[in-house]
XYZ file of C-alpha atoms in Angstrom:
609
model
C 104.899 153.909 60.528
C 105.266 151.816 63.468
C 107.361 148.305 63.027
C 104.601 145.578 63.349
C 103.067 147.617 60.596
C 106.192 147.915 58.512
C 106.843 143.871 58.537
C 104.372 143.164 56.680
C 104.437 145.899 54.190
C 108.482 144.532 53.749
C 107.457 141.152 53.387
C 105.012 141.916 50.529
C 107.054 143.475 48.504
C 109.905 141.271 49.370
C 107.559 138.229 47.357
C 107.587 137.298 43.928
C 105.660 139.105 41.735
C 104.030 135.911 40.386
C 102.778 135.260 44.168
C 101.462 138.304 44.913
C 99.364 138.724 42.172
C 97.912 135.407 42.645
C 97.418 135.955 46.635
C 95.961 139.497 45.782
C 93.537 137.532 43.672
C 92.676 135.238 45.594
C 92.154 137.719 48.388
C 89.575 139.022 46.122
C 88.249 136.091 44.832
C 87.580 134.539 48.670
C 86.236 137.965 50.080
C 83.703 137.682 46.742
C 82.671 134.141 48.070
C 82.280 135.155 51.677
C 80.040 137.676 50.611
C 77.635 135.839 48.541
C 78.780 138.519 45.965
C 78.293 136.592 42.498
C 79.497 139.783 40.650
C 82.060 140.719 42.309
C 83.630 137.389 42.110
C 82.803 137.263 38.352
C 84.465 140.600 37.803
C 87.625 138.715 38.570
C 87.299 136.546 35.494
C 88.545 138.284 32.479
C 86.196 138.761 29.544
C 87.326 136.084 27.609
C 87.427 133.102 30.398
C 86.504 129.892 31.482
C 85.950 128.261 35.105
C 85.895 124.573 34.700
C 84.514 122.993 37.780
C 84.704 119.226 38.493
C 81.616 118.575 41.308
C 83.192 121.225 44.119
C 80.905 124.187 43.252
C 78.528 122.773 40.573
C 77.875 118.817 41.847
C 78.770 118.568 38.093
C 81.333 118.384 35.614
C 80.393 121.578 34.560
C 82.290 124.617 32.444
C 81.058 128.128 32.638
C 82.955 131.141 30.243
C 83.091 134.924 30.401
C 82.253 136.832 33.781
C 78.503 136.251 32.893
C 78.683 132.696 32.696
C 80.577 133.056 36.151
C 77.979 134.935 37.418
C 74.799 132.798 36.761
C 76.721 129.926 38.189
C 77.675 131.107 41.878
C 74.000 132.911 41.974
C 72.630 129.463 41.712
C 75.163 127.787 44.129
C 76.273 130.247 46.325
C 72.943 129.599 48.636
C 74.290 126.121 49.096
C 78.189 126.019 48.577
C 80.506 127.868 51.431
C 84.236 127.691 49.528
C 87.378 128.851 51.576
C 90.647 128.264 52.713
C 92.329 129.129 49.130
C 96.047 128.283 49.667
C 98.639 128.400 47.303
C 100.120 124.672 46.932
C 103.401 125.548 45.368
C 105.037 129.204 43.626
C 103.506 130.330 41.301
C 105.176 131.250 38.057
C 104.635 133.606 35.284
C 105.620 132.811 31.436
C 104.609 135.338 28.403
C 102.171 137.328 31.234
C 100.456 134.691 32.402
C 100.793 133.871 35.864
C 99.902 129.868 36.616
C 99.022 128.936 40.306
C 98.589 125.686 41.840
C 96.111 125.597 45.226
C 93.932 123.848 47.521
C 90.731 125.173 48.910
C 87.764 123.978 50.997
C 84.056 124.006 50.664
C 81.669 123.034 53.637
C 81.477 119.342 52.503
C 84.967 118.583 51.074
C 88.447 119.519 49.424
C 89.786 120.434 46.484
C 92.209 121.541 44.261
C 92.775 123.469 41.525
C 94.838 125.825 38.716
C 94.543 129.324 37.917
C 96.124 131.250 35.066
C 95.815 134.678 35.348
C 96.324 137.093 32.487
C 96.474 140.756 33.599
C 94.948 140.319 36.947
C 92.249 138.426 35.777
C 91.479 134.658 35.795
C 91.799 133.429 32.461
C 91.363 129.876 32.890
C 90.312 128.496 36.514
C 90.349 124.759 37.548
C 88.590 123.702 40.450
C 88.275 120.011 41.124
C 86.789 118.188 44.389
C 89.172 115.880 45.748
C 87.661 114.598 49.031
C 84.558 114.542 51.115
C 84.974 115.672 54.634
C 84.533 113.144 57.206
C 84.284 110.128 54.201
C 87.819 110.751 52.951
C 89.445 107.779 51.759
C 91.472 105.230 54.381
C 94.784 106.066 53.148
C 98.146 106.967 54.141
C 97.908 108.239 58.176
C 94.023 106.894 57.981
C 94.974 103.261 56.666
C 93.248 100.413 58.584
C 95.656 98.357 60.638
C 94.907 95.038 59.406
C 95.823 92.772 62.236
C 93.372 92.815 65.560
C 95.930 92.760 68.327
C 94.895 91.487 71.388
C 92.308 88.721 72.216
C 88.866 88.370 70.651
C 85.963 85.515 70.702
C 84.499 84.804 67.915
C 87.185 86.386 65.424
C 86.656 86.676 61.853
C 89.489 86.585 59.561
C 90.411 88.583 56.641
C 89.458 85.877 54.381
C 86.201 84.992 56.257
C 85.094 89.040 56.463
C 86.139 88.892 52.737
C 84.045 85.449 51.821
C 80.947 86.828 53.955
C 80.656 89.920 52.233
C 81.028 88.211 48.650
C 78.596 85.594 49.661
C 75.880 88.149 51.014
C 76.475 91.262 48.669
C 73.796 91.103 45.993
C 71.310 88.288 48.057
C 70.770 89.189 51.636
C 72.325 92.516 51.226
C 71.979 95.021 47.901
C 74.991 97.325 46.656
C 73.769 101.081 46.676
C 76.124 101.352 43.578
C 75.679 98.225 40.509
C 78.467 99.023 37.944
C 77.310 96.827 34.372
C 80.429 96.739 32.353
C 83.799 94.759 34.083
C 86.619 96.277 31.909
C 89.392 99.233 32.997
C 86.511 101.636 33.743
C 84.320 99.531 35.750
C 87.165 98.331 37.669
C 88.602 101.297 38.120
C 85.512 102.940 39.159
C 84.776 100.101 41.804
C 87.889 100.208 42.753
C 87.206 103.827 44.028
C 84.236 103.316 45.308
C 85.416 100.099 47.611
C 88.030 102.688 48.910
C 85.212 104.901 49.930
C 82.995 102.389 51.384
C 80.410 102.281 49.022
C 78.677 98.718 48.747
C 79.793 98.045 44.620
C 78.957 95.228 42.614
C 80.586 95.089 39.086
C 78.815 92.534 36.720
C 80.627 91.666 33.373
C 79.098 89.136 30.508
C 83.118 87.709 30.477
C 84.230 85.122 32.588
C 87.581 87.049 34.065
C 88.527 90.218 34.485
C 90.545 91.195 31.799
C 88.896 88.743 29.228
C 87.657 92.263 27.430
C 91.446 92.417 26.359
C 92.025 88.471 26.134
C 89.480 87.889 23.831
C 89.888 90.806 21.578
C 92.194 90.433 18.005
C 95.905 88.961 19.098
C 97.816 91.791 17.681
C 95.886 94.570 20.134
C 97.920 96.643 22.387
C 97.549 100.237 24.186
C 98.668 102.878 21.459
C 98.941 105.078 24.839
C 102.103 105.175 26.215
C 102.186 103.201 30.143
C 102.990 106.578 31.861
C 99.020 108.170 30.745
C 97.277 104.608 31.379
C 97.843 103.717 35.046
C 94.837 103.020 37.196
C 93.909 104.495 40.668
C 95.841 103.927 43.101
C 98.516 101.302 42.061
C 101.398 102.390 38.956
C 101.608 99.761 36.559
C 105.450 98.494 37.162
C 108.408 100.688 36.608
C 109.352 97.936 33.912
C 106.603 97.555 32.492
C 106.557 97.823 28.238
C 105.534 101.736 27.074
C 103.040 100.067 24.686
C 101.533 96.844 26.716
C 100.138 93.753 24.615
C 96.672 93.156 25.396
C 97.089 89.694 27.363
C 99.227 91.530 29.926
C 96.526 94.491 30.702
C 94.315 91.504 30.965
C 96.385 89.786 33.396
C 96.763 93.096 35.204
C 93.081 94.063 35.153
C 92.352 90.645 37.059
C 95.159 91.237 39.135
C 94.265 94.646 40.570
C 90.607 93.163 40.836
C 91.572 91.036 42.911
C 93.928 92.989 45.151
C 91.602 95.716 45.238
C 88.881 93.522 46.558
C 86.412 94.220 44.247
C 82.712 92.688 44.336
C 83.372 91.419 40.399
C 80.657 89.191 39.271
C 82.079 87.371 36.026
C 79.482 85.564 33.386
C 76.794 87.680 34.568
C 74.676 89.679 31.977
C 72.105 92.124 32.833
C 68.543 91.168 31.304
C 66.345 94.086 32.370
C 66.558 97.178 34.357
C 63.755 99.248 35.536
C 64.271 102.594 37.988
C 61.295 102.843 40.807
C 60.943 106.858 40.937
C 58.993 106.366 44.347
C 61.400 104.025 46.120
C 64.601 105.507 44.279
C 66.501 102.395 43.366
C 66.698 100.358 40.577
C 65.720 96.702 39.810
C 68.245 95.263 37.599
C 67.513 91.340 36.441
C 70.777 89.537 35.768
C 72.184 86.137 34.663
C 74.708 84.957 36.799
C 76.199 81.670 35.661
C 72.872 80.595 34.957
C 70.840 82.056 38.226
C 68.667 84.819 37.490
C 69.644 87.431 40.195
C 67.241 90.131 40.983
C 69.440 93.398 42.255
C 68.547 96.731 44.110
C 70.847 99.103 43.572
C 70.069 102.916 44.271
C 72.465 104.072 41.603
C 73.197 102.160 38.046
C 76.414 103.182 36.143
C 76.385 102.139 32.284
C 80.251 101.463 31.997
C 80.019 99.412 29.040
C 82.622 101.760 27.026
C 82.397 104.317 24.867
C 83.685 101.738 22.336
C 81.340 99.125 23.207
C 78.396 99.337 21.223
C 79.446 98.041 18.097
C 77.452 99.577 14.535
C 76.583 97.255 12.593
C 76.576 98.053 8.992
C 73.403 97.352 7.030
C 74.940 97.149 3.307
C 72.647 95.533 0.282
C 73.501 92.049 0.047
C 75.029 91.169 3.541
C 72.383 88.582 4.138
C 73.557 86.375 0.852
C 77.537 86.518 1.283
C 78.778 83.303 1.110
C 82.113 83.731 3.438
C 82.444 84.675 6.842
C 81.588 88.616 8.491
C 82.503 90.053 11.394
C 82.294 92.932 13.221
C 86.336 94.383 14.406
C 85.168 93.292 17.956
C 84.556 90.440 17.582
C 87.519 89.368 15.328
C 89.437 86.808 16.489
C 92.805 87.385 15.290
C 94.689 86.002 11.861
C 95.598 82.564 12.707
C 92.669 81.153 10.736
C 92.794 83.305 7.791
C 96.500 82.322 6.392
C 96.307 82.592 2.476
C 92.488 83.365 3.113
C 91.055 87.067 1.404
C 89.923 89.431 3.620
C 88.322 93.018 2.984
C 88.736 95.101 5.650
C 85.770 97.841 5.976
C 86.951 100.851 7.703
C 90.478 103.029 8.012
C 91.219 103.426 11.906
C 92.796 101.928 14.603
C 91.024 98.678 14.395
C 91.343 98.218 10.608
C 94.630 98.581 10.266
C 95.524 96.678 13.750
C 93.420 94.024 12.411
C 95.268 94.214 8.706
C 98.488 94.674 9.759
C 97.982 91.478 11.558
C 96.691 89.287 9.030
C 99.270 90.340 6.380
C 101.772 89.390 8.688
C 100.585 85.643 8.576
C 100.096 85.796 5.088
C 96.552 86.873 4.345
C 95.609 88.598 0.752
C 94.313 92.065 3.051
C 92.905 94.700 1.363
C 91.632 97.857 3.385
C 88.427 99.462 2.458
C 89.091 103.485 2.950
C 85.446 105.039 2.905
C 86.953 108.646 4.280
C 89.737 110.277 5.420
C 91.481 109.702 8.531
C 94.204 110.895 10.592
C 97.340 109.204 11.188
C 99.963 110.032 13.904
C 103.033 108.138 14.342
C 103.316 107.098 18.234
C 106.804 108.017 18.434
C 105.993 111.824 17.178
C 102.541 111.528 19.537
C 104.761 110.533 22.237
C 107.687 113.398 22.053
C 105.677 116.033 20.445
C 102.187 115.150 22.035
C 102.222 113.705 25.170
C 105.973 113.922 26.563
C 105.607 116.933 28.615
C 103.120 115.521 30.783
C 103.159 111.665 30.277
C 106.803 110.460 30.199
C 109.965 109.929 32.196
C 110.931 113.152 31.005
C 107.412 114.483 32.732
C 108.366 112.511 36.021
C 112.013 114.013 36.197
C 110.565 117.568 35.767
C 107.795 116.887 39.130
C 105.382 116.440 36.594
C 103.435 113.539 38.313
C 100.178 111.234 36.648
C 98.245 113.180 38.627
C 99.424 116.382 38.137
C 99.745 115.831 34.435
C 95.852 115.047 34.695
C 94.643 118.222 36.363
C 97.232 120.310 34.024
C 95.334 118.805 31.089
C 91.966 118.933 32.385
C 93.030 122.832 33.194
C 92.761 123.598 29.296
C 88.978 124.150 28.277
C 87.530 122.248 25.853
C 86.648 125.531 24.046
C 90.131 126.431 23.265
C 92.272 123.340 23.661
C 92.284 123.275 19.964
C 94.093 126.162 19.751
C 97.008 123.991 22.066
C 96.969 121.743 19.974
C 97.263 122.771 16.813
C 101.134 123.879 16.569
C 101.567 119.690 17.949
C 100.384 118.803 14.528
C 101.685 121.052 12.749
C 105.468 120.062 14.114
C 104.584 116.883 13.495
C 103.572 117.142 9.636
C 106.822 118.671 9.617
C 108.846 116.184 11.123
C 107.531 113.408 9.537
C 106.770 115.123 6.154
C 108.051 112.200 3.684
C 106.152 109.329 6.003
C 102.669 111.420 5.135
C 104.334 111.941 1.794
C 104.960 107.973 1.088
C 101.257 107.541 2.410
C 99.676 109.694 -0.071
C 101.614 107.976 -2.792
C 100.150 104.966 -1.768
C 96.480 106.323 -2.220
C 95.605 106.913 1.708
C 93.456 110.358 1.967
C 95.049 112.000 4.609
C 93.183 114.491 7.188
C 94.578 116.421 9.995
C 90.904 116.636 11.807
C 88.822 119.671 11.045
C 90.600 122.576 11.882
C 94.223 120.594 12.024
C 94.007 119.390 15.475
C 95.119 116.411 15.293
C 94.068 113.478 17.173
C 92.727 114.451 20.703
C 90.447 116.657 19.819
C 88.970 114.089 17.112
C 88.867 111.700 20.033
C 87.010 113.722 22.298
C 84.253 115.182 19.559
C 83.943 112.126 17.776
C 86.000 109.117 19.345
C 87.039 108.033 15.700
C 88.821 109.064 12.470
C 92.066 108.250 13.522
C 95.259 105.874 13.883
C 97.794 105.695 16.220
C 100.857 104.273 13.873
C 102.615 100.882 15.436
C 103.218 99.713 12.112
C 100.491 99.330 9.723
C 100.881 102.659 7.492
C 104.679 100.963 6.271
C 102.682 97.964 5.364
C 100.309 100.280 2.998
C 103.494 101.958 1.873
C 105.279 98.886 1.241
C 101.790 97.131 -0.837
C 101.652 94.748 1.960
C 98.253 96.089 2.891
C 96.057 96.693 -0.100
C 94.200 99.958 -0.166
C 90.797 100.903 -1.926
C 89.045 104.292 -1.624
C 85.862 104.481 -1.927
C 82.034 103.455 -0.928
C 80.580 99.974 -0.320
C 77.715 99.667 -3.292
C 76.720 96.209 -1.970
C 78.107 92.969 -0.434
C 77.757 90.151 -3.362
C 77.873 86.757 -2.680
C 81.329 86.476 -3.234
C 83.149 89.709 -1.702
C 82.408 93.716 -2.041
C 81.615 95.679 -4.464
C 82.503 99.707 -4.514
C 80.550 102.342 -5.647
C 83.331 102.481 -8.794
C 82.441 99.049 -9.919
C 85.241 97.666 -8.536
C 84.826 93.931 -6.647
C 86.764 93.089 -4.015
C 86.763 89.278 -3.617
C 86.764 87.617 -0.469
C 86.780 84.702 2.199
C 86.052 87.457 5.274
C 84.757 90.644 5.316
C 85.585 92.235 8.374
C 83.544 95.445 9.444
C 85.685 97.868 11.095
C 82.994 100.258 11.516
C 83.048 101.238 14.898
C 81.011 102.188 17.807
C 77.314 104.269 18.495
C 76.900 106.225 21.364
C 76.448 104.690 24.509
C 73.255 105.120 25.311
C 72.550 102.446 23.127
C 73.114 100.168 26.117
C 70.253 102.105 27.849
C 67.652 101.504 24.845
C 68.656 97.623 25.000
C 68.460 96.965 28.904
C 66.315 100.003 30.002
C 64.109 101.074 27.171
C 64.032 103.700 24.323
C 62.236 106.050 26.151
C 65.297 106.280 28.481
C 67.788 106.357 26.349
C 66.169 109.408 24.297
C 65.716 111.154 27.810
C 69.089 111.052 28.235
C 70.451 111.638 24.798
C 73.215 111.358 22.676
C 76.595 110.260 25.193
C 79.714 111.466 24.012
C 81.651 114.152 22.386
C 81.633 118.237 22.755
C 79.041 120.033 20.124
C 82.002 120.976 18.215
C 79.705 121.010 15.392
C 82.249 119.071 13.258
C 81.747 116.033 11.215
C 80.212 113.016 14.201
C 79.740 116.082 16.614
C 76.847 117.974 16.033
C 76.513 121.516 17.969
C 74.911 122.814 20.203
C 78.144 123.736 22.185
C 78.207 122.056 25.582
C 81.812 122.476 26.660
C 82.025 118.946 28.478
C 81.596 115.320 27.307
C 77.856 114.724 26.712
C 76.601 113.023 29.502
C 79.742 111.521 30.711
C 80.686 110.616 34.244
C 77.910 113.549 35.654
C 74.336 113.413 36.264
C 71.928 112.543 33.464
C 68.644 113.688 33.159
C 67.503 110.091 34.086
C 67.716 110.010 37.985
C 70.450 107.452 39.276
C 71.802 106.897 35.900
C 75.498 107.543 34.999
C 77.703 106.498 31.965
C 81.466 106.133 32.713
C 84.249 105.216 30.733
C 86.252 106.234 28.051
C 90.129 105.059 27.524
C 92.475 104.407 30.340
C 93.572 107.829 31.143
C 90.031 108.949 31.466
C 88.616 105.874 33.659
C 91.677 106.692 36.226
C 90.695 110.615 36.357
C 87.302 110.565 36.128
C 86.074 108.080 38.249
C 87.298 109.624 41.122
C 84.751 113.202 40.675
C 81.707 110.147 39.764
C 83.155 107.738 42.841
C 82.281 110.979 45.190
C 79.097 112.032 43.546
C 77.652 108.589 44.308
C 79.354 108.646 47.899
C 77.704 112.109 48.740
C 73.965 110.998 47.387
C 74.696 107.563 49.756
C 75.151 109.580 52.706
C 72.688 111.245 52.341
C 74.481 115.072 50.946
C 73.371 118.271 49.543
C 73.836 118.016 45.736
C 72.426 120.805 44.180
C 73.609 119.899 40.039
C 74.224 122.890 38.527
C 73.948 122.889 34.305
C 72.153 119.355 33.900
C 72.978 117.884 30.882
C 70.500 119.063 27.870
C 68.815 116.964 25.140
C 69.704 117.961 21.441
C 70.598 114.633 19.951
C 69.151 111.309 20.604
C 72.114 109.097 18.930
C-alpha cells in the first residue's frame, strides 16, 4: 500500500470512535440525499426513531418517527429540497452507547443546524433546524450596517428622519407584508426578528405601552422561569438582573427592547375585523388606532395574542345576581382594595394562588376554591433538578449557551420526552417529601401529571394544572390561605356555594379559570368558520386530561402553517417566543421573497376548541 493511501487509512483510525461513527453516518446519510434515495436514507434511522425537523426539509415544524415515517417525508421533499455540506460542529461524544453529534449543514435555500444521537449506528433521535436563508441572512456581526454615511451627501436623511419616515408611512402610504395583532414578549420578539430580516412588520397592541401586558396585570406577578430560559432574541437580559423578575421590570424591559429594536409598535390600537382575499393573497385587517379607524394590507396575519390570552369565562348558576364584585384572574387588579374584604378564589394554579398569596398578605379573608388536582413544584427543586443543566450559571460555565440549551431541548421528541422527565419528578418528590407531605395535611389534592411527568409536559399538552411554588403552598400550610375542595353548585347572591352544601361568603369572587385555545381570537376578529378550519391551537394529542389524541407530535398549530392560508399563531411563554420565532420569522421571509415552500405534514383538523 502506497503512502498517500496509507495517510488516510492512519488518520481514520487514529479518530475517536465517537467521530467516526458519526462521519461514517453522515457519509451515508449525505450520499442517501444526493441520490434522491428516500430508503436508503431512512434505513439509517433505527426502528424506533424520530427526525424532528424545524422548516429546513419540511417548510414546517414537523416530526416524522420510525424509518417509514422517514421515508414518506424525503419522497415528498426530496424533488424540491437539495441538503449538503453535513459538518460536524464540535466532537462528538458517546455516553451509555449513544453517540451525540452537533453539526451544520446546507440546503439550496439556507443553513442549518442540528443534533444527532446515534444508538448502534443508527439515528435515534435527529434534529435539524433552519437557521438562515441564503442571500437574506440577517445584518449581523461581519454583515452589520455601518451606521454613519461618511463622506458628503445632498439631501441627507438622518437616522431619526429615516426612522420618523418609515413610522409615519408604514401602515398609510405603504402596507407591512407581515401585521403581528398581539404587542406582548411574543409579538415583540417576533417583530423584532422580522425587522432584522427586513420584513415590513407592524405590531398592533389594545395597551397603550409596551410592556403594559405585565404593568397592568395583579402586583404580586413575576416570571416563575428562572432569567437564564427567558431572554429574548438577540439582547441577554443583564448579567444582574433578579433570577425571578417582578412584572413592572419585564414591562420596562419589553418597552425598552421595543424601542431599541426599532420596532413598528402601534399602542391603543385594536383590531375590529379581518378578512383574507384568496385572489389577491393579503389580508384586510380594520383597526382602531387611538380613535382612527385604519384599514391595513398585510399579506401575512400572525395571531400572537398568547396562548394565555383568551380568558374562559365561567358560566356558573347564579353569576348574574351576585351582589359583590367578579373578576376574571386577568383582569385582577391586585390586593390593595380588598384589605379585610372576603374573597373566593376559583381555581388552584399559578394565578390562584399568585393572586391569594397576595391578598392574604394585605390582610384579606382568602379562601381558594380547589375544583381538581394540580401539580406543585417548588422553583428551587425546578431550578436544580429541572432546568439547571441547561438554564443556569452552572449551564453557562459548562458551554452550555441559551441557545444551545434550546436546540438540546428541542432535540428530545415530544413522543418520548416524558420518559426524560419522569426520574426529575420523581427526585423531586423525594427531596421535598415532607413539603408535599405538609400540603396534603392541609387538604390540597396533589397530582404529579398523568403519567408523573411533572410540569413540562402538563404545560405543553394542556398549558394548565400546575404551580410553580414562590410562596403560596406555606401560606396553605400555615392556614393563611383557606382551602376548599370541591365543585361550584352555584354563585348566590352573597358568595359560593359547593356542590357539598358548603357557602363560601364573599365581597369578590375571583375566577381563576384560565385560558381557551387560541383560536378563539380567530372566531372573534375573523369568523367561526375560520377558526374551525384551523382547529383546536395548542397542546400534543397526548390523549390526557385537556389533550385529546389524535397524536400529532408538535404543538397544534403553533408557529407553522395553518390550514387557513397566511394565518399563523405564535406565542407561548418566554422561552418559546425567543426560539420559535426565529423558524416563523424565516417562513414569512421566504413566502415575501417570493421562495419555494413546499409544507410538508399540514396541520390536521380533529378538534375545533
Amino acid at each position: 500500500m502506497s503512502e498517500t493511501l496509507e495517510r488516510p487509512v492512519a488518520e481514520r483510525a487514529a479518530k475517536a470512535p465517537a467521530r467516526q461513527k458519526a462521519e461514517d453516518w453522515f457519509s451515508r446519510f449525505e450520499a442517501a440525499l444526493a441520490a434522491k434515495d428516500a430508503q436508503a436514507a431512512a434505513a439509517l434511522f433505527a426502528t424506533e426513531s424520530y427526525w424532528r425537523d424545524l422548516v429546513s426539509f419540511t417548510w414546517n415544524l414537523k416530526t416524522v418517527e420510525g424509518p417509514e415515517g422517514v421515508r414518506e417525508m424525503l419522497e415528498a421533499q426530496l424533488p424540491h429540497i437539495a441538503a449538503s455540506n453535513f459538518q460536524l460542529d464540535e466532537e462528538p461524544s458517546e455516553d451509555g452507547g449513544v453517540v451525540t453529534a452537533w453539526f451544520s449543514f446546507e440546503t439550496d435555500q439556507g443553513r442549518g443546524r442540528g443534533l444527532l444521537r446515534l444508538k448502534d449506528g443508527k439515528a435515534w433521535t435527529f434534529l435539524t433546524t433552519l437557521h438562515e436563508l441564503k442571500g437574506f441572512e440577517e445584518p449581523m456581526n461581519e454583515r452589520r450596517p455601518k451606521g454613519a454615511e461618511h463622506g458628503v451627501h445632498a439631501d441627507r436623511q438622518t437616522w431619526a428622519e429615516r426612522r420618523e419616515a418609515e413610522a409615519r408611512n408604514l401602515g398609510y402610504s405603504e402596507q407591512p407584508y407581515v401585521l403581528v395583532i398581539g404587542g406582548g414578549q411574543g409579538g415583540i420578539a417576533l417583530s423584532a426578528r422580522l425587522r432584522q430580516l427586513g420584513v415590513p412588520t407592524i405590531v398592533i397592541d389594545r395597551h397603550e405601552r409596551p410592556g403594559d401586558q405585565w404593568r397592568k396585570r395583579y402586583k404580586s406577578l413575576c416570571l416563575h422561569d428562572p432569567v437564564w430560559y427567558d431572554h429574548l432574541p438577540y439582547i441577554d437580559f443583564p448579567k444582574n438582573w433578579p433570577v425571578f423578575a417582578p412584572k413592572d421590570k419585564i414591562g420596562d424591559w419589553l418597552e425598552m427592547y421595543a424601542k431599541v429594536m426599532e420596532l413598528n409598535y402601534w399602542g391603543s390600537t385594536t383590531a375590529k375585523s379581518a378578512r383574507y382575499d384568496e385572489a389577491k393573497g393579503e389580508w384586510t385587517v380594520v383597526v382602531d388606532r387611538n380613535g382612527e379607524e385604519v384599514t391595513l394590507r398585510p399579506k401575512q396575519l400572525v395571531l400572537a395574542t398568547g396562548m394565555s390570552g383568551k380568558a374562559n369565562w365561567p358560566s356558573f348558576p347564579g353569576m348574574d345576581r351576585f351582589r359583590g364584585e367578579q373578576q376574571h384572574s386577568s383582569d385582577h387588579p391586585g390586593p390593595d382594595a380588598y384589605k379585610d374584604k372576603r374573597v373566593v378564589v376559583i381555581g388552584s394554579n399559578n394565578s390562584a394562588h399568585d393572586i391569594c398569596a397576595a391578598l392574604a398578605e394585605v390582610g384579606a379573608d382568602v379562601t381558594m376554591v380547589q375544583r381538581s388536582t394540580t401539580h406543585i413544584v417548588r422553583s428551587e427543586s425546578l431550578m436544580e433538578h429541572g432546568l439547571g443543566d441547561l438554564y443556569s450559571e452552572r449551564a453557562l460555565a459548562n458551554g452550555v449557551t441559551t441557545q444551545k440549551a434550546d436546540l438540546i431541548f428541542a432535540s428530545l421528541p415530544y413522543r418520548i420526552m416524558h420518559e426524560f422527565q419522569i426520574p426529575i419528578y420523581q427526585k423531586i418528590a423525594e427531596v421535598d417529601a415532607d413539603f408535599y407531605r405538609d400540603l396534603e395535611k392541609a387538604g390540597f389534592r396533589l397530582d404529579w401529571g398523568a403519567d408523573g411527568s411533572g410540569l413540562f409536559m402538563k404545560y405543553l399538552r394542556r398549558g394548565s394544572g400546575y404551580y410553580i411554588d414562590v410562596g403560596a403552598s406555606q401560606m396553605i400550610i400555615d392556614g393563611r390561605i383557606k382551602l376548599k375542595a370541591g365543585q361550584v353548585d352555584e354563585i348566590t347572591e352573597t358568595g359560593v356555594k359547593l356542590d357539598d352544601g358548603t357557602e363560601l361568603p364573599a365581597d369578590l369572587i375571583v375566577y381563576a379559570t384560565g385560558y381557551g385555545s387560541m383560536n378563539g381570537w380567530a372566531a372573534d376578529l375573523i369568523s367561526q368558520e375560520v377558526a374551525d378550519k384551523v382547529g383546536k391551537v395548542w397542546g400534543l394529542g397526548s390523549d390526557t386530561p385537556k389533550d385529546p389524541g389524535p397524536w400529532e407530535g408538535e404543538q397544534r398549530n403553533m408557529w407553522k402553517p395553518t390550514q387557513q392560508e397566511a394565518l399563523w399563531f405564535h406565542g407561548g411563554n418566554l422561552h418559546q417566543s425567543r426560539h420559535y420565532s426565529l423558524y416563523l420569522a424565516l417562513q414569512l421571509k421566504a413566502r415575501m421573497e417570493g421562495l419555494e415552500t413546499p409544507v410538508y405534514g399540514l396541520q390536521e383538523v380533529h378538534h375545533l376548541k
